Every structure is written in C-alpha cells, then in structure tokens.
mmCIF file of C-alpha atoms in Angstrom:
data_model
loop_
_atom_site.group_PDB
_atom_site.id
_atom_site.type_symbol
_atom_site.label_atom_id
_atom_site.label_comp_id
_atom_site.label_asym_id
_atom_site.label_seq_id
_atom_site.Cartn_x
_atom_site.Cartn_y
_atom_site.Cartn_z
ATOM 1 C CA MET C 1 -7.349 30.053 -6.975
ATOM 2 C CA SER C 2 -11.000 31.017 -6.626
ATOM 3 C CA LYS C 3 -12.151 27.916 -4.780
ATOM 4 C CA ASN C 4 -11.139 27.334 -1.203
ATOM 5 C CA VAL C 5 -9.203 24.298 -0.005
ATOM 6 C CA THR C 6 -12.224 22.419 1.342
ATOM 7 C CA GLU C 7 -14.181 22.870 -1.902
ATOM 8 C CA VAL C 8 -11.267 21.614 -4.026
ATOM 9 C CA THR C 9 -10.720 18.710 -1.637
ATOM 10 C CA GLN C 10 -14.400 17.780 -1.837
ATOM 11 C CA GLU C 11 -14.257 17.746 -5.636
ATOM 12 C CA LEU C 12 -11.153 15.537 -5.557
ATOM 13 C CA VAL C 13 -12.301 13.107 -2.859
ATOM 14 C CA THR C 14 -15.911 12.561 -4.008
ATOM 15 C CA PRO C 15 -15.075 10.227 -6.951
ATOM 16 C CA ILE C 16 -12.697 8.258 -4.701
ATOM 17 C CA LEU C 17 -15.398 7.812 -2.056
ATOM 18 C CA ASP C 18 -18.019 6.904 -4.662
ATOM 19 C CA GLN C 19 -15.720 4.160 -5.980
ATOM 20 C CA LEU C 20 -15.201 2.776 -2.454
ATOM 21 C CA ASN C 21 -18.897 3.168 -1.434
ATOM 22 C CA LEU C 22 -17.996 5.589 1.345
ATOM 23 C CA GLU C 23 -19.685 8.792 2.485
ATOM 24 C CA LEU C 24 -18.048 12.184 2.971
ATOM 25 C CA VAL C 25 -19.005 13.501 6.414
ATOM 26 C CA ASP C 26 -16.881 16.637 6.705
ATOM 27 C CA ILE C 27 -13.678 18.403 5.628
ATOM 28 C CA GLU C 28 -11.630 20.759 7.797
ATOM 29 C CA PHE C 29 -8.597 22.822 6.886
ATOM 30 C CA LYS C 30 -7.223 24.609 9.895
ATOM 31 C CA LYS C 31 -4.113 25.724 11.644
ATOM 32 C CA GLU C 32 -3.246 24.223 15.022
ATOM 33 C CA GLY C 33 -0.188 25.728 16.601
ATOM 34 C CA LYS C 34 2.261 26.280 13.756
ATOM 35 C CA ASN C 35 0.966 23.371 11.622
ATOM 36 C CA TRP C 36 -1.852 23.193 9.073
ATOM 37 C CA PHE C 37 -4.135 20.136 8.943
ATOM 38 C CA LEU C 38 -6.430 18.972 6.155
ATOM 39 C CA ARG C 39 -8.853 16.541 7.779
ATOM 40 C CA VAL C 40 -11.286 14.457 5.771
ATOM 41 C CA PHE C 41 -13.928 12.541 7.729
ATOM 42 C CA VAL C 42 -15.516 9.562 5.965
ATOM 43 C CA ASP C 43 -17.982 6.892 7.008
ATOM 44 C CA LYS C 44 -20.274 4.094 5.868
ATOM 45 C CA PRO C 45 -23.075 2.114 7.502
ATOM 46 C CA GLY C 46 -21.519 -0.059 10.187
ATOM 47 C CA GLY C 47 -18.433 2.158 10.424
ATOM 48 C CA ILE C 48 -15.163 2.476 8.574
ATOM 49 C CA ASP C 49 -11.860 0.738 9.256
ATOM 50 C CA ILE C 50 -8.265 1.911 9.110
ATOM 51 C CA GLU C 51 -7.560 0.151 5.793
ATOM 52 C CA GLU C 52 -10.365 2.091 4.107
ATOM 53 C CA CYS C 53 -9.054 5.355 5.572
ATOM 54 C CA GLY C 54 -5.608 4.440 4.252
ATOM 55 C CA LYS C 55 -6.941 3.826 0.721
ATOM 56 C CA VAL C 56 -8.728 7.172 0.688
ATOM 57 C CA SER C 57 -5.662 8.955 2.087
ATOM 58 C CA GLU C 58 -3.333 7.424 -0.493
ATOM 59 C CA GLN C 59 -5.579 8.207 -3.480
ATOM 60 C CA LEU C 60 -6.487 11.693 -2.247
ATOM 61 C CA SER C 61 -2.854 12.524 -1.564
ATOM 62 C CA GLU C 62 -1.987 11.697 -5.193
ATOM 63 C CA LYS C 63 -4.819 13.923 -6.470
ATOM 64 C CA LEU C 64 -3.816 16.780 -4.159
ATOM 65 C CA ASP C 65 -0.214 16.520 -5.389
ATOM 66 C CA GLU C 66 -1.434 16.752 -9.016
ATOM 67 C CA VAL C 67 -3.727 19.740 -8.475
ATOM 68 C CA ASP C 68 -1.588 21.368 -5.746
ATOM 69 C CA PRO C 69 -4.327 23.634 -4.277
ATOM 70 C CA ILE C 70 -2.546 24.311 -0.966
ATOM 71 C CA GLU C 71 0.364 26.741 -0.812
ATOM 72 C CA GLN C 72 1.700 25.951 2.657
ATOM 73 C CA ALA C 73 2.896 22.653 4.112
ATOM 74 C CA TYR C 74 0.113 20.620 5.757
ATOM 75 C CA PHE C 75 -0.734 17.229 7.199
ATOM 76 C CA LEU C 76 -3.466 15.151 5.537
ATOM 77 C CA GLU C 77 -5.602 13.079 7.896
ATOM 78 C CA VAL C 78 -8.410 10.775 6.761
ATOM 79 C CA SER C 79 -10.488 9.269 9.543
ATOM 80 C CA SER C 80 -13.849 8.200 10.868
ATOM 81 C CA PRO C 81 -16.008 10.960 12.350
ATOM 82 C CA GLY C 82 -16.094 8.934 15.577
ATOM 83 C CA ALA C 83 -18.908 8.167 17.963
ATOM 84 C CA GLU C 84 -20.007 11.796 18.104
ATOM 85 C CA ARG C 85 -20.373 12.124 14.345
ATOM 86 C CA PRO C 86 -21.598 15.549 13.195
ATOM 87 C CA LEU C 87 -25.016 15.807 11.546
ATOM 88 C CA LYS C 88 -24.539 18.284 8.710
ATOM 89 C CA THR C 89 -27.194 17.618 6.078
ATOM 90 C CA PRO C 90 -30.935 16.866 6.075
ATOM 91 C CA ALA C 91 -30.002 13.320 4.947
ATOM 92 C CA ASP C 92 -27.885 12.910 8.111
ATOM 93 C CA PHE C 93 -30.886 13.787 10.261
ATOM 94 C CA GLU C 94 -33.063 11.380 8.300
ATOM 95 C CA ASN C 95 -30.496 8.561 8.628
ATOM 96 C CA TYR C 96 -30.018 8.956 12.383
ATOM 97 C CA LYS C 97 -33.632 9.014 13.578
ATOM 98 C CA GLY C 98 -33.933 7.238 16.909
ATOM 99 C CA GLU C 99 -30.408 8.238 17.977
ATOM 100 C CA PHE C 100 -29.383 10.373 20.931
ATOM 101 C CA VAL C 101 -28.166 13.764 19.676
ATOM 102 C CA TYR C 102 -26.662 17.028 20.895
ATOM 103 C CA MET C 103 -27.916 20.269 19.318
ATOM 104 C CA LYS C 104 -26.922 23.883 19.593
ATOM 105 C CA LEU C 105 -29.273 26.429 18.017
ATOM 106 C CA TYR C 106 -28.823 29.932 16.628
ATOM 107 C CA GLU C 107 -31.785 31.062 18.746
ATOM 108 C CA PRO C 108 -33.791 29.421 21.548
ATOM 109 C CA ILE C 109 -36.888 27.294 20.972
ATOM 110 C CA ASP C 110 -39.165 26.940 24.014
ATOM 111 C CA GLY C 111 -36.366 28.479 26.082
ATOM 112 C CA GLU C 112 -33.814 25.880 24.936
ATOM 113 C CA LYS C 113 -30.755 26.840 22.892
ATOM 114 C CA GLU C 114 -28.509 23.871 23.700
ATOM 115 C CA PHE C 115 -29.730 20.380 24.590
ATOM 116 C CA GLU C 116 -29.424 16.615 24.223
ATOM 117 C CA GLY C 117 -32.272 14.290 23.363
ATOM 118 C CA THR C 118 -33.595 11.596 21.058
ATOM 119 C CA LEU C 119 -34.098 12.514 17.407
ATOM 120 C CA LEU C 120 -37.611 11.193 16.832
ATOM 121 C CA GLN C 121 -38.173 12.301 13.244
ATOM 122 C CA PHE C 122 -37.065 14.640 10.496
ATOM 123 C CA GLU C 123 -39.739 15.796 8.068
ATOM 124 C CA ASN C 124 -40.303 18.994 6.087
ATOM 125 C CA ASN C 125 -36.861 20.256 7.140
ATOM 126 C CA THR C 126 -37.839 20.057 10.825
ATOM 127 C CA ALA C 127 -36.284 17.820 13.447
ATOM 128 C CA VAL C 128 -38.440 16.574 16.300
ATOM 129 C CA VAL C 129 -36.280 15.970 19.366
ATOM 130 C CA GLU C 130 -37.482 14.557 22.673
ATOM 131 C CA ILE C 131 -35.607 16.056 25.601
ATOM 132 C CA GLN C 132 -35.924 15.312 29.286
ATOM 133 C CA ILE C 133 -36.201 18.110 31.812
ATOM 134 C CA LYS C 134 -35.876 16.611 35.279
ATOM 135 C CA THR C 135 -38.708 14.052 35.351
ATOM 136 C CA ARG C 136 -40.773 15.163 32.372
ATOM 137 C CA LYS C 137 -40.239 14.668 28.659
ATOM 138 C CA LYS C 138 -40.796 17.407 26.112
ATOM 139 C CA GLN C 139 -40.725 17.386 22.310
ATOM 140 C CA LEU C 140 -39.079 20.263 20.477
ATOM 141 C CA GLN C 141 -39.807 21.086 16.833
ATOM 142 C CA VAL C 142 -36.486 22.365 15.472
ATOM 143 C CA PRO C 143 -36.344 23.910 11.977
ATOM 144 C CA TYR C 144 -33.181 22.800 10.159
ATOM 145 C CA GLU C 145 -32.097 26.390 9.444
ATOM 146 C CA LYS C 146 -32.007 27.168 13.190
ATOM 147 C CA ILE C 147 -29.470 24.407 13.938
ATOM 148 C CA ALA C 148 -25.995 25.846 14.458
ATOM 149 C CA LYS C 149 -24.404 22.508 15.361
ATOM 150 C CA ALA C 150 -25.644 18.948 15.765
ATOM 151 C CA ASN C 151 -23.950 15.629 16.366
ATOM 152 C CA LEU C 152 -24.579 12.179 17.736
ATOM 153 C CA ALA C 153 -24.127 12.138 21.501
ATOM 154 C CA VAL C 154 -22.636 9.338 23.543
ATOM 155 C CA THR C 155 -24.721 8.120 26.470
ATOM 156 C CA PHE C 156 -23.407 6.215 29.445
ATOM 157 C CA ASN C 157 -25.945 3.839 30.969
#
C-alpha cells in the first residue's frame, strides 16, 4: 500500500467527523512496548465528550475493517487532545489567539528556542507571542515554518 496508515486513517475518518461536526486534531500510529496504537484526536468548540469519541471509534473501526490498511494487530483509541492540545495548522493558531501556548522552534529567535507565552496574533503565517523574562515582557515574531512543536499550555494561578 502506497499510503501510510495515518494518511489512510485521515481519509476514512474525515467524512465521519464532518457528519458529526467534529474536527480532526491529530493522528498517531506508533509502537509502545510490544503493542501498536492508532490514536485519533478529535475536538470541537467547547470540547468533546466520551459519547462522541465512542461514535467516531465505532464508525472508524468499521471503515478500518473494510479497508484493512494495517497488517499488524493494533489498538484504536479515539479521544480529546486534552488541555494541552497541539497547534498543528495555521487555522489552529488563528483559533487560539489569546491563549497561553508552549512553542519549540527549529532555530532560535531573539535567543529563544523554547518558551511559553500568550499567542497575541497570527497573521501572514507569523505568530506573535508575548513572553515574560523575569519582570519584563517581550514580543516574539515567530514564522510558522520555524515552529517545530506548539501546543496550548496549562497555567496554574
């Protein structure tokens, strides 16, 4: 099969999610110990509940059984991305302006390669993040292509 497991899974799950008005956040297919896991992370504004995850899991499982793209035994898990949801696409950055985020970059910007701060805006494929260094605040202009990893960050006040 020329397509990898995550690509096939995305093709199969997208119509299911569209029907249920849910958003695909991420797909992982990886081995942990001796077991393989296919994890599908879905969300919607206001969060997703266990019944919705169950519906997606049931329908996706049927489609995966029909197409049978995975040779080895695996566990299918459908869940919420959680409080520290990854930001993968430009639309994610646009939708989560004003939120506290964690970013790791491919190369440093203003001496910073890994930081937490408030996502102020996302325009022209550039995120503007306000970080705090001791007592002063600083805004970083972060081009989208330099972001290795980004997710919402939990703060404890």
